[in-house]
């Protein structure tokens, strides 16, 4: 299997093969915790750490694990990194850990992580596998943050509320309130708002891709009709 170039891995993770918008994987935590930006960042960073660590570990052991125990070994590796992420959150962001609750240990069952371990990390050297994990994690984190920001802004009329839960007292005053006397729209904070927000993001991405494809086709030279021939004429034609 030919290793992808670094630019292809970056483009796949952030846009072309984004785990949330294209592969449509890991939607359970994505939809459940994105009511605010801080929740989205917390879960996104934990997922990023697990993706990078598991991809690197799977790539390092790929030649030493037999086919019969390959998937159980991958799950054990992922579970180990999830436990590390969970313990780190308990130690440094305990209140945020309590808010995210069961969705931190459920990272073990995130199909995006197991899918990258099986589809890419187990077939490529460590550095490309690590880069793939980083880009897929960043792509997932970006969707989480955008969806969380959209739902928080429309639902509560705020941005970056409770950021001190993640970054400490220095972020206590980061909250932005763009609207005065904003009437809260509870609908966007509830599960239906998550589905609508994600649907809008997927539609936006597809619209951008279609627009770029039309522009690319418009700049391509027109194809030569089948059966046509170029005739070279020399001398004088009477």
PDB file of C-alpha atoms in Angstrom:
ATOM      1  CA  UNK A   1       0.000   0.000   0.000  1.00  0.00           C
ATOM      2  CA  UNK A   2       1.457   3.339  -1.088  1.00  0.00           C
ATOM      3  CA  UNK A   3       1.828   5.865   1.710  1.00  0.00           C
ATOM      4  CA  UNK A   4      -0.076   9.104   1.182  1.00  0.00           C
ATOM      5  CA  UNK A   5       1.823  12.352   1.049  1.00  0.00           C
ATOM      6  CA  UNK A   6       1.685  14.656   4.061  1.00  0.00           C
ATOM      7  CA  UNK A   7      -0.474  17.171   2.195  1.00  0.00           C
ATOM      8  CA  UNK A   8      -2.975  14.468   1.268  1.00  0.00           C
ATOM      9  CA  UNK A   9      -3.177  13.287   4.897  1.00  0.00           C
ATOM     10  CA  UNK A  10      -3.745  16.858   6.103  1.00  0.00           C
ATOM     11  CA  UNK A  11      -6.405  17.542   3.473  1.00  0.00           C
ATOM     12  CA  UNK A  12      -8.179  14.243   4.186  1.00  0.00           C
ATOM     13  CA  UNK A  13      -8.357  14.823   7.932  1.00  0.00           C
ATOM     14  CA  UNK A  14      -9.432  18.450   7.839  1.00  0.00           C
ATOM     15  CA  UNK A  15     -11.731  18.418   4.809  1.00  0.00           C
ATOM     16  CA  UNK A  16     -11.934  15.674   2.160  1.00  0.00           C
ATOM     17  CA  UNK A  17     -12.429  12.760   4.577  1.00  0.00           C
ATOM     18  CA  UNK A  18     -13.437  14.605   7.744  1.00  0.00           C
ATOM     19  CA  UNK A  19     -14.611  11.994  10.284  1.00  0.00           C
ATOM     20  CA  UNK A  20     -17.741  13.953  11.252  1.00  0.00           C
ATOM     21  CA  UNK A  21     -18.816  15.594   7.980  1.00  0.00           C
ATOM     22  CA  UNK A  22     -17.795  12.930   5.444  1.00  0.00           C
ATOM     23  CA  UNK A  23     -17.343   9.607   7.244  1.00  0.00           C
ATOM     24  CA  UNK A  24     -20.204  10.585   9.610  1.00  0.00           C
ATOM     25  CA  UNK A  25     -18.582   8.701  12.506  1.00  0.00           C
ATOM     26  CA  UNK A  26     -18.539   9.471  16.219  1.00  0.00           C
ATOM     27  CA  UNK A  27     -21.843  11.313  16.077  1.00  0.00           C
ATOM     28  CA  UNK A  28     -23.104  10.184  19.493  1.00  0.00           C
ATOM     29  CA  UNK A  29     -20.684  12.300  21.567  1.00  0.00           C
ATOM     30  CA  UNK A  30     -20.595  14.996  18.907  1.00  0.00           C
ATOM     31  CA  UNK A  31     -24.336  15.579  19.148  1.00  0.00           C
ATOM     32  CA  UNK A  32     -24.598  15.018  22.890  1.00  0.00           C
ATOM     33  CA  UNK A  33     -21.989  17.388  24.332  1.00  0.00           C
ATOM     34  CA  UNK A  34     -21.857  20.303  21.881  1.00  0.00           C
ATOM     35  CA  UNK A  35     -24.300  22.531  23.750  1.00  0.00           C
ATOM     36  CA  UNK A  36     -21.377  24.863  24.584  1.00  0.00           C
ATOM     37  CA  UNK A  37     -17.937  25.579  23.170  1.00  0.00           C
ATOM     38  CA  UNK A  38     -16.091  24.502  26.319  1.00  0.00           C
ATOM     39  CA  UNK A  39     -17.760  21.077  26.288  1.00  0.00           C
ATOM     40  CA  UNK A  40     -16.865  20.676  22.615  1.00  0.00           C
ATOM     41  CA  UNK A  41     -13.221  21.637  23.171  1.00  0.00           C
ATOM     42  CA  UNK A  42     -12.887  19.319  26.163  1.00  0.00           C
ATOM     43  CA  UNK A  43     -14.201  16.275  24.336  1.00  0.00           C
ATOM     44  CA  UNK A  44     -12.376  17.220  21.140  1.00  0.00           C
ATOM     45  CA  UNK A  45      -8.994  17.469  22.850  1.00  0.00           C
ATOM     46  CA  UNK A  46      -9.511  14.137  24.590  1.00  0.00           C
ATOM     47  CA  UNK A  47     -10.425  12.509  21.262  1.00  0.00           C
ATOM     48  CA  UNK A  48      -7.414  14.122  19.568  1.00  0.00           C
ATOM     49  CA  UNK A  49      -5.065  12.740  22.222  1.00  0.00           C
ATOM     50  CA  UNK A  50      -6.525   9.244  21.915  1.00  0.00           C
ATOM     51  CA  UNK A  51      -6.398   9.311  18.105  1.00  0.00           C
ATOM     52  CA  UNK A  52      -2.762  10.354  17.986  1.00  0.00           C
ATOM     53  CA  UNK A  53      -1.642   7.929  20.680  1.00  0.00           C
ATOM     54  CA  UNK A  54      -3.558   4.933  19.369  1.00  0.00           C
ATOM     55  CA  UNK A  55      -2.496   5.532  15.757  1.00  0.00           C
ATOM     56  CA  UNK A  56       1.150   5.717  16.765  1.00  0.00           C
ATOM     57  CA  UNK A  57       0.953   2.609  18.966  1.00  0.00           C
ATOM     58  CA  UNK A  58      -0.932   0.575  16.369  1.00  0.00           C
ATOM     59  CA  UNK A  59       1.592   1.516  13.695  1.00  0.00           C
ATOM     60  CA  UNK A  60       4.501   0.478  15.927  1.00  0.00           C
ATOM     61  CA  UNK A  61       3.064  -2.988  16.618  1.00  0.00           C
ATOM     62  CA  UNK A  62       1.512  -3.596  13.194  1.00  0.00           C
ATOM     63  CA  UNK A  63       4.144  -6.188  12.188  1.00  0.00           C
ATOM     64  CA  UNK A  64       3.967  -8.110  15.460  1.00  0.00           C
ATOM     65  CA  UNK A  65       0.213  -8.702  15.871  1.00  0.00           C
ATOM     66  CA  UNK A  66      -1.429 -11.611  14.107  1.00  0.00           C
ATOM     67  CA  UNK A  67      -4.608 -11.156  12.096  1.00  0.00           C
ATOM     68  CA  UNK A  68      -6.695 -13.176  14.554  1.00  0.00           C
ATOM     69  CA  UNK A  69      -6.144 -10.789  17.485  1.00  0.00           C
ATOM     70  CA  UNK A  70      -5.697  -7.572  15.529  1.00  0.00           C
ATOM     71  CA  UNK A  71      -8.978  -5.847  16.424  1.00  0.00           C
ATOM     72  CA  UNK A  72      -8.958  -6.856  20.132  1.00  0.00           C
ATOM     73  CA  UNK A  73      -5.402  -5.527  20.375  1.00  0.00           C
ATOM     74  CA  UNK A  74      -6.475  -2.232  18.796  1.00  0.00           C
ATOM     75  CA  UNK A  75      -9.380  -1.890  21.242  1.00  0.00           C
ATOM     76  CA  UNK A  76      -7.075  -2.514  24.214  1.00  0.00           C
ATOM     77  CA  UNK A  77      -4.670   0.155  22.973  1.00  0.00           C
ATOM     78  CA  UNK A  78      -7.488   2.659  22.481  1.00  0.00           C
ATOM     79  CA  UNK A  79      -8.919   1.849  25.927  1.00  0.00           C
ATOM     80  CA  UNK A  80      -5.520   2.471  27.504  1.00  0.00           C
ATOM     81  CA  UNK A  81      -5.241   5.941  25.978  1.00  0.00           C
ATOM     82  CA  UNK A  82      -8.849   6.751  26.899  1.00  0.00           C
ATOM     83  CA  UNK A  83      -8.059   5.831  30.512  1.00  0.00           C
ATOM     84  CA  UNK A  84      -5.061   8.191  30.411  1.00  0.00           C
ATOM     85  CA  UNK A  85      -7.242  11.001  29.025  1.00  0.00           C
ATOM     86  CA  UNK A  86      -9.891  10.327  31.667  1.00  0.00           C
ATOM     87  CA  UNK A  87      -7.377  10.425  34.522  1.00  0.00           C
ATOM     88  CA  UNK A  88      -5.832  13.646  33.189  1.00  0.00           C
ATOM     89  CA  UNK A  89      -9.240  15.309  33.035  1.00  0.00           C
ATOM     90  CA  UNK A  90     -10.048  14.142  36.561  1.00  0.00           C
ATOM     91  CA  UNK A  91      -6.766  15.651  37.772  1.00  0.00           C
ATOM     92  CA  UNK A  92      -6.818  19.014  35.957  1.00  0.00           C
ATOM     93  CA  UNK A  93     -10.402  19.738  34.780  1.00  0.00           C
ATOM     94  CA  UNK A  94     -12.534  17.839  37.241  1.00  0.00           C
ATOM     95  CA  UNK A  95     -15.692  19.964  36.892  1.00  0.00           C
ATOM     96  CA  UNK A  96     -15.590  19.658  33.106  1.00  0.00           C
ATOM     97  CA  UNK A  97     -14.998  15.926  33.490  1.00  0.00           C
ATOM     98  CA  UNK A  98     -18.185  15.670  35.560  1.00  0.00           C
ATOM     99  CA  UNK A  99     -20.141  17.591  32.911  1.00  0.00           C
ATOM    100  CA  UNK A 100     -18.932  15.373  30.056  1.00  0.00           C
ATOM    101  CA  UNK A 101     -19.615  12.309  32.188  1.00  0.00           C
ATOM    102  CA  UNK A 102     -19.981   9.004  30.381  1.00  0.00           C
ATOM    103  CA  UNK A 103     -18.900  10.441  27.025  1.00  0.00           C
ATOM    104  CA  UNK A 104     -15.225  10.410  28.017  1.00  0.00           C
ATOM    105  CA  UNK A 105     -15.000   6.610  28.586  1.00  0.00           C
ATOM    106  CA  UNK A 106     -17.271   6.119  25.553  1.00  0.00           C
ATOM    107  CA  UNK A 107     -14.429   7.411  23.350  1.00  0.00           C
ATOM    108  CA  UNK A 108     -13.319   3.758  23.364  1.00  0.00           C
ATOM    109  CA  UNK A 109     -16.330   2.914  21.188  1.00  0.00           C
ATOM    110  CA  UNK A 110     -15.843   5.844  18.795  1.00  0.00           C
ATOM    111  CA  UNK A 111     -15.843   4.264  15.339  1.00  0.00           C
ATOM    112  CA  UNK A 112     -13.663   7.046  13.957  1.00  0.00           C
ATOM    113  CA  UNK A 113     -10.761   6.017  16.213  1.00  0.00           C
ATOM    114  CA  UNK A 114     -11.000   2.280  15.594  1.00  0.00           C
ATOM    115  CA  UNK A 115     -11.553   2.955  11.901  1.00  0.00           C
ATOM    116  CA  UNK A 116      -8.353   4.984  11.548  1.00  0.00           C
ATOM    117  CA  UNK A 117      -6.386   2.371  13.493  1.00  0.00           C
ATOM    118  CA  UNK A 118      -7.588  -0.389  11.185  1.00  0.00           C
ATOM    119  CA  UNK A 119      -7.709   1.477   7.872  1.00  0.00           C
ATOM    120  CA  UNK A 120      -4.554   3.593   8.104  1.00  0.00           C
ATOM    121  CA  UNK A 121      -2.317   3.126  11.160  1.00  0.00           C
ATOM    122  CA  UNK A 122      -2.067  -0.653  10.788  1.00  0.00           C
ATOM    123  CA  UNK A 123      -0.890  -0.233   7.182  1.00  0.00           C
ATOM    124  CA  UNK A 124       1.515   2.709   7.414  1.00  0.00           C
ATOM    125  CA  UNK A 125       4.763   3.731   9.200  1.00  0.00           C
ATOM    126  CA  UNK A 126       4.611   5.591  12.535  1.00  0.00           C
ATOM    127  CA  UNK A 127       5.076   9.175  11.350  1.00  0.00           C
ATOM    128  CA  UNK A 128       2.319   9.133   8.703  1.00  0.00           C
ATOM    129  CA  UNK A 129       0.079   7.305  11.190  1.00  0.00           C
ATOM    130  CA  UNK A 130       0.739   9.968  13.838  1.00  0.00           C
ATOM    131  CA  UNK A 131       0.028  12.746  11.327  1.00  0.00           C
ATOM    132  CA  UNK A 132      -3.176  11.026  10.244  1.00  0.00           C
ATOM    133  CA  UNK A 133      -4.322  10.779  13.867  1.00  0.00           C
ATOM    134  CA  UNK A 134      -3.526  14.442  14.448  1.00  0.00           C
ATOM    135  CA  UNK A 135      -5.369  15.644  11.353  1.00  0.00           C
ATOM    136  CA  UNK A 136      -8.409  13.411  11.886  1.00  0.00           C
ATOM    137  CA  UNK A 137      -8.518  14.568  15.505  1.00  0.00           C
ATOM    138  CA  UNK A 138      -8.225  18.222  14.509  1.00  0.00           C
ATOM    139  CA  UNK A 139     -10.939  17.780  11.891  1.00  0.00           C
ATOM    140  CA  UNK A 140     -13.229  16.223  14.494  1.00  0.00           C
ATOM    141  CA  UNK A 141     -12.335  18.937  17.031  1.00  0.00           C
ATOM    142  CA  UNK A 142     -13.084  21.691  14.497  1.00  0.00           C
ATOM    143  CA  UNK A 143     -16.564  20.314  13.803  1.00  0.00           C
ATOM    144  CA  UNK A 144     -17.209  19.977  17.544  1.00  0.00           C
ATOM    145  CA  UNK A 145     -16.174  23.585  18.200  1.00  0.00           C
ATOM    146  CA  UNK A 146     -18.134  25.057  15.274  1.00  0.00           C
ATOM    147  CA  UNK A 147     -21.261  23.095  16.187  1.00  0.00           C
ATOM    148  CA  UNK A 148     -20.846  23.944  19.869  1.00  0.00           C
ATOM    149  CA  UNK A 149     -20.392  27.630  19.055  1.00  0.00           C
ATOM    150  CA  UNK A 150     -23.428  27.630  16.763  1.00  0.00           C
ATOM    151  CA  UNK A 151     -25.668  25.976  19.357  1.00  0.00           C
ATOM    152  CA  UNK A 152     -24.403  28.115  22.243  1.00  0.00           C
ATOM    153  CA  UNK A 153     -24.773  31.360  20.296  1.00  0.00           C
ATOM    154  CA  UNK A 154     -28.285  30.647  19.024  1.00  0.00           C
ATOM    155  CA  UNK A 155     -29.441  28.818  22.129  1.00  0.00           C
ATOM    156  CA  UNK A 156     -28.075  31.104  24.859  1.00  0.00           C
ATOM    157  CA  UNK A 157     -26.805  34.200  23.067  1.00  0.00           C
ATOM    158  CA  UNK A 158     -23.273  33.661  24.433  1.00  0.00           C
ATOM    159  CA  UNK A 159     -19.876  32.339  23.361  1.00  0.00           C
ATOM    160  CA  UNK A 160     -17.081  30.818  25.481  1.00  0.00           C
ATOM    161  CA  UNK A 161     -19.146  30.624  28.649  1.00  0.00           C
ATOM    162  CA  UNK A 162     -17.522  28.595  31.474  1.00  0.00           C
ATOM    163  CA  UNK A 163     -14.160  28.455  29.718  1.00  0.00           C
ATOM    164  CA  UNK A 164     -12.558  28.566  33.178  1.00  0.00           C
ATOM    165  CA  UNK A 165     -13.583  24.921  33.564  1.00  0.00           C
ATOM    166  CA  UNK A 166     -10.947  24.067  30.966  1.00  0.00           C
ATOM    167  CA  UNK A 167      -8.353  26.831  31.182  1.00  0.00           C
ATOM    168  CA  UNK A 168      -8.650  27.954  34.786  1.00  0.00           C
ATOM    169  CA  UNK A 169      -9.296  31.409  36.297  1.00  0.00           C
ATOM    170  CA  UNK A 170      -7.497  33.189  33.445  1.00  0.00           C
ATOM    171  CA  UNK A 171     -10.478  32.398  31.157  1.00  0.00           C
ATOM    172  CA  UNK A 172     -13.196  33.396  33.639  1.00  0.00           C
ATOM    173  CA  UNK A 173     -13.949  36.650  31.760  1.00  0.00           C
ATOM    174  CA  UNK A 174     -13.778  35.271  28.232  1.00  0.00           C
ATOM    175  CA  UNK A 175     -17.537  35.025  27.822  1.00  0.00           C
ATOM    176  CA  UNK A 176     -18.906  37.024  24.871  1.00  0.00           C
ATOM    177  CA  UNK A 177     -22.500  38.306  24.814  1.00  0.00           C
ATOM    178  CA  UNK A 178     -23.110  39.791  21.355  1.00  0.00           C
ATOM    179  CA  UNK A 179     -26.813  40.464  21.975  1.00  0.00           C
ATOM    180  CA  UNK A 180     -28.510  42.432  24.750  1.00  0.00           C
ATOM    181  CA  UNK A 181     -31.592  40.890  26.365  1.00  0.00           C
ATOM    182  CA  UNK A 182     -31.323  37.840  24.132  1.00  0.00           C
ATOM    183  CA  UNK A 183     -34.308  35.469  24.477  1.00  0.00           C
ATOM    184  CA  UNK A 184     -32.840  32.002  24.983  1.00  0.00           C
ATOM    185  CA  UNK A 185     -33.800  29.451  22.301  1.00  0.00           C
ATOM    186  CA  UNK A 186     -33.858  26.232  24.279  1.00  0.00           C
ATOM    187  CA  UNK A 187     -34.537  24.278  21.096  1.00  0.00           C
ATOM    188  CA  UNK A 188     -30.925  24.646  19.890  1.00  0.00           C
ATOM    189  CA  UNK A 189     -29.486  23.369  23.169  1.00  0.00           C
ATOM    190  CA  UNK A 190     -31.666  20.251  23.101  1.00  0.00           C
ATOM    191  CA  UNK A 191     -30.914  17.183  20.896  1.00  0.00           C
ATOM    192  CA  UNK A 192     -33.043  18.360  17.905  1.00  0.00           C
ATOM    193  CA  UNK A 193     -30.880  21.471  17.663  1.00  0.00           C
ATOM    194  CA  UNK A 194     -27.771  19.294  17.476  1.00  0.00           C
ATOM    195  CA  UNK A 195     -29.154  17.325  14.524  1.00  0.00           C
ATOM    196  CA  UNK A 196     -30.220  20.484  12.705  1.00  0.00           C
ATOM    197  CA  UNK A 197     -26.870  22.172  13.321  1.00  0.00           C
ATOM    198  CA  UNK A 198     -24.890  19.172  12.080  1.00  0.00           C
ATOM    199  CA  UNK A 199     -27.137  18.877   9.035  1.00  0.00           C
ATOM    200  CA  UNK A 200     -26.479  22.525   8.183  1.00  0.00           C
ATOM    201  CA  UNK A 201     -22.703  22.008   8.490  1.00  0.00           C
ATOM    202  CA  UNK A 202     -22.784  18.928   6.239  1.00  0.00           C
ATOM    203  CA  UNK A 203     -24.930  20.796   3.695  1.00  0.00           C
ATOM    204  CA  UNK A 204     -22.522  23.759   3.784  1.00  0.00           C
ATOM    205  CA  UNK A 205     -19.518  21.507   3.151  1.00  0.00           C
ATOM    206  CA  UNK A 206     -21.263  19.738   0.277  1.00  0.00           C
ATOM    207  CA  UNK A 207     -22.256  23.094  -1.220  1.00  0.00           C
ATOM    208  CA  UNK A 208     -18.663  24.346  -1.067  1.00  0.00           C
ATOM    209  CA  UNK A 209     -17.366  21.116  -2.629  1.00  0.00           C
ATOM    210  CA  UNK A 210     -19.940  21.329  -5.449  1.00  0.00           C
ATOM    211  CA  UNK A 211     -19.061  24.976  -6.108  1.00  0.00           C
ATOM    212  CA  UNK A 212     -15.336  24.202  -6.256  1.00  0.00           C
ATOM    213  CA  UNK A 213     -15.981  21.249  -8.570  1.00  0.00           C
ATOM    214  CA  UNK A 214     -18.031  23.432 -10.933  1.00  0.00           C
ATOM    215  CA  UNK A 215     -15.275  26.041 -11.001  1.00  0.00           C
ATOM    216  CA  UNK A 216     -12.694  23.353 -11.730  1.00  0.00           C
ATOM    217  CA  UNK A 217     -14.755  21.997 -14.611  1.00  0.00           C
ATOM    218  CA  UNK A 218     -15.308  25.496 -15.988  1.00  0.00           C
ATOM    219  CA  UNK A 219     -11.543  26.061 -16.240  1.00  0.00           C
ATOM    220  CA  UNK A 220     -10.854  22.715 -17.927  1.00  0.00           C
ATOM    221  CA  UNK A 221     -10.373  22.760 -21.726  1.00  0.00           C
ATOM    222  CA  UNK A 222     -13.328  21.479 -23.699  1.00  0.00           C
ATOM    223  CA  UNK A 223     -12.877  17.818 -24.702  1.00  0.00           C
ATOM    224  CA  UNK A 224     -12.278  17.041 -28.367  1.00  0.00           C
ATOM    225  CA  UNK A 225     -15.314  15.386 -29.927  1.00  0.00           C
ATOM    226  CA  UNK A 226     -14.921  11.687 -30.710  1.00  0.00           C
ATOM    227  CA  UNK A 227     -13.986  10.995 -34.299  1.00  0.00           C
ATOM    228  CA  UNK A 228     -12.762  14.514 -35.031  1.00  0.00           C
ATOM    229  CA  UNK A 229      -9.369  14.930 -36.670  1.00  0.00           C
ATOM    230  CA  UNK A 230      -6.903  17.739 -36.922  1.00  0.00           C
ATOM    231  CA  UNK A 231      -5.968  18.321 -40.565  1.00  0.00           C
ATOM    232  CA  UNK A 232      -2.702  19.973 -41.457  1.00  0.00           C
ATOM    233  CA  UNK A 233      -2.879  21.886 -44.691  1.00  0.00           C
ATOM    234  CA  UNK A 234       0.301  22.866 -46.536  1.00  0.00           C
ATOM    235  CA  UNK A 235       0.695  24.873 -49.676  1.00  0.00           C
ATOM    236  CA  UNK A 236      -1.972  26.989 -51.297  1.00  0.00           C
ATOM    237  CA  UNK A 237      -5.619  26.099 -51.267  1.00  0.00           C
ATOM    238  CA  UNK A 238      -7.544  27.230 -54.347  1.00  0.00           C
TER     239      UNK A 238
END
